[in-house]
Short mmCIF file of C-alpha atoms in Angstrom, two decimals:
data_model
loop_
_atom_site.label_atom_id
_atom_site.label_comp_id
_atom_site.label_asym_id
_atom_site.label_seq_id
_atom_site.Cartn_x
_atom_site.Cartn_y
_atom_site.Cartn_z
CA UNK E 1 118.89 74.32 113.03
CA UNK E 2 117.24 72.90 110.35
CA UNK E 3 116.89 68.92 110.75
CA UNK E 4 119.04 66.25 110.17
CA UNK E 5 120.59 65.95 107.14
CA UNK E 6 118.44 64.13 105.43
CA UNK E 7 115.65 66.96 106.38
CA UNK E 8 117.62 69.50 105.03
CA UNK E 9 118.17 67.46 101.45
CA UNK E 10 114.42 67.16 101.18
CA UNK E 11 114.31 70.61 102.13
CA UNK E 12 116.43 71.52 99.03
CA UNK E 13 114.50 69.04 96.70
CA UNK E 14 111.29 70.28 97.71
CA UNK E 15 112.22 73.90 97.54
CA UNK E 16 113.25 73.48 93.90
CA UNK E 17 110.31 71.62 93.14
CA UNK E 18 108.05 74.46 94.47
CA UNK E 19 110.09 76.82 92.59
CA UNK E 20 109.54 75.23 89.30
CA UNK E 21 105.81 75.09 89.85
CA UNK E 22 105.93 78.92 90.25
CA UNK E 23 107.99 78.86 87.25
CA UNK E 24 105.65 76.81 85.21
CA UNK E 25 102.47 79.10 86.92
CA UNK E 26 104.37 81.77 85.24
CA UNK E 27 104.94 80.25 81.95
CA UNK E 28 101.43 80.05 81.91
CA UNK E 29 100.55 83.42 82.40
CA UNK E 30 103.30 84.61 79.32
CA UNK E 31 101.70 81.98 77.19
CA UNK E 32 98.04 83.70 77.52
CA UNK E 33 99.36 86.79 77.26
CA UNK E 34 101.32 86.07 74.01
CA UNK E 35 98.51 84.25 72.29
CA UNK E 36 95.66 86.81 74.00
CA UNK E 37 93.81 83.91 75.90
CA UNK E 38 92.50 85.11 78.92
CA UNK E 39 90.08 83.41 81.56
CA UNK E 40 88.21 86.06 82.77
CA UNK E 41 86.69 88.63 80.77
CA UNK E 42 88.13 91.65 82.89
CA UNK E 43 91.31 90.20 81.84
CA UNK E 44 90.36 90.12 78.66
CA UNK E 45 89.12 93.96 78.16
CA UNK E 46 92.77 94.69 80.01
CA UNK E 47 94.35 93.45 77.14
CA UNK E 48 92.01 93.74 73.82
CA UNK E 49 88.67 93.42 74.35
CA UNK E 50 86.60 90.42 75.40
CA UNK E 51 87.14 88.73 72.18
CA UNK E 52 90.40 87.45 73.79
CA UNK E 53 88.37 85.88 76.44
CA UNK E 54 89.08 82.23 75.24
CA UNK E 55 90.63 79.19 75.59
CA UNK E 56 93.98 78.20 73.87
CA UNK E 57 95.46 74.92 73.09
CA UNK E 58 98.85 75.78 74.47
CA UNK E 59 97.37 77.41 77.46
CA UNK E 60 95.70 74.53 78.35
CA UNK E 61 98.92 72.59 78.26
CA UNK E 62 100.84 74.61 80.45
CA UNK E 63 97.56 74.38 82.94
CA UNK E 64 97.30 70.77 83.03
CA UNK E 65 101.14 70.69 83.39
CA UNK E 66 100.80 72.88 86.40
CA UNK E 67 97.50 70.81 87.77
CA UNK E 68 99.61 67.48 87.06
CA UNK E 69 102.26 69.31 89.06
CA UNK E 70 99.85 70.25 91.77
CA UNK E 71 98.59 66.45 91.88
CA UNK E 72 102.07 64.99 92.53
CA UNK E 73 104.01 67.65 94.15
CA UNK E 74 102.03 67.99 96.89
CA UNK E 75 101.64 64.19 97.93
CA UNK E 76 105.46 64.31 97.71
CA UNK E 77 105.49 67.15 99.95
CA UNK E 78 103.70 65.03 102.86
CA UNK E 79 105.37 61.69 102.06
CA UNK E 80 108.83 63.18 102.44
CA UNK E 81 108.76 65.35 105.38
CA UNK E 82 107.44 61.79 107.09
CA UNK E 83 109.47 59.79 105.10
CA UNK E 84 112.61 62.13 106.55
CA UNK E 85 111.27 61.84 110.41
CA UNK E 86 111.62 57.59 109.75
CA UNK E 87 115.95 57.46 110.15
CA UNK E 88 116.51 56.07 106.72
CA UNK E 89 119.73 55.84 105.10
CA UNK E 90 120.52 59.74 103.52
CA UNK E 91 122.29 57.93 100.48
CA UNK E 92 118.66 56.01 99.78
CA UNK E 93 116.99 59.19 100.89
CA UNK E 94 118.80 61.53 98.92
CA UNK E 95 118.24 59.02 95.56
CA UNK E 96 114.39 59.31 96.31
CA UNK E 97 114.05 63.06 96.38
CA UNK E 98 116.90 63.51 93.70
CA UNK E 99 115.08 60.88 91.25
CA UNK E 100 111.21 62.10 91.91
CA UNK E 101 113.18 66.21 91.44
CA UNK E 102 114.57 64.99 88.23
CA UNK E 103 111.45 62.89 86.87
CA UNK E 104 109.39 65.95 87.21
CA UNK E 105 111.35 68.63 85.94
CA UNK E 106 111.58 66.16 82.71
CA UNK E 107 107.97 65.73 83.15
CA UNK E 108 107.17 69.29 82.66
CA UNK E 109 109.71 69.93 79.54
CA UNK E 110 107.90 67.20 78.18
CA UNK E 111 104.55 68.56 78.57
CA UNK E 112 105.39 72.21 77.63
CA UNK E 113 107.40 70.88 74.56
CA UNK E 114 105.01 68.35 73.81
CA UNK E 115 107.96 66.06 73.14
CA UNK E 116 106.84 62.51 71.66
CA UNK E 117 105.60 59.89 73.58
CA UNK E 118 106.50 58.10 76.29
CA UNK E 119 109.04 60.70 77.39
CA UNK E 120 105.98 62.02 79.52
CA UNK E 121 105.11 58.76 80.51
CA UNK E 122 108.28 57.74 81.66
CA UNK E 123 109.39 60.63 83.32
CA UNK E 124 105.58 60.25 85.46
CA UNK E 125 105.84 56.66 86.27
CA UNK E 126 109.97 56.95 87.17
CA UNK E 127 108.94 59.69 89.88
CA UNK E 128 105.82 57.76 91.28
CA UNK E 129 108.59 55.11 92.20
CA UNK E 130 110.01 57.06 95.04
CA UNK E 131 106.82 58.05 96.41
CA UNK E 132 105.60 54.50 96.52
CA UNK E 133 109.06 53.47 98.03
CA UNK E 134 108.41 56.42 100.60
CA UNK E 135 105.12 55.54 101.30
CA UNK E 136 105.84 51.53 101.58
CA UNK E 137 108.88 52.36 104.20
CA UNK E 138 106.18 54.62 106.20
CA UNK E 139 103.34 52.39 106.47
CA UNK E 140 106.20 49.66 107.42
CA UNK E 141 107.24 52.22 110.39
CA UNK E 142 104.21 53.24 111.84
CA UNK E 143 102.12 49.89 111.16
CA UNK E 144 102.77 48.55 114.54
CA UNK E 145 100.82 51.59 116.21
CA UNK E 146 97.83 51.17 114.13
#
């Protein structure tokens, strides 16, 4: 077995979420392949010549929505395994991984679309929300020990 419940719902959320960075890692490589932007000049000579080793407005983009991705993902990652392991209600549990899911799937349509502001914004600060909750309710449960 798996976990508790509430393991196996951040389980689910975090799968997804690791899924669409894979998904947005692949965007990325379509994107410099379609506008002939490549990083490294063997790539480059694959496909064109070395003129085509360049940078690309929209290739940027869909890199810093994958680094942005990689920034807040992975702190998510930590804070709810631990956050799981701390008995907490799977209703309030299950709105903190559904809500940061959510807020970061919207996040990267934003980005990617380059949708007008504060959609991005929003959709950033919403999901840091459950990860300060998370984080708050951890510190709360261990403090005694430190």
């Amino acid at each position: 077995m798996l976990g508790s419940d509430i393991q196996l719902c951040f389980i689910f959320y975090s799968t997804l979420l690791i899924l669409k960075m894979y998904i947005i890692a692949i965007i990325t490589g379509q994107v410099r392949l379609r506008k002939k932007a490549f990083a490294n000049p063997e790539d480059a000579e694959r496909h064109g010549g070395v003129q085509f080793c360049r940078t690309d407005p929209y290739v940027e983009r869909c890199k810093r929505a994958h680094q942005n991705d990689m920034e807040n993902i992975l702190p998510f990652l930590f804070l709810g395994a631990v956050y799981s392991m701390t008995s907490p209600s799977y209703a309030v549990a299950q709105l903190h991984f559904l809500v940061f899911f959510l807020c970061r799937v919207l996040h990267s349509v934003a980005y990617l679309l380059a949708l007008k502001a504060p959609t991005r914004s929003l959709a950033y600060v919403i999901a840091q929300v459950p990860c300060i909750s998370m984080a708050i309710q951890i510190l709360m449960e261990v403090a005694s020990f430190a």
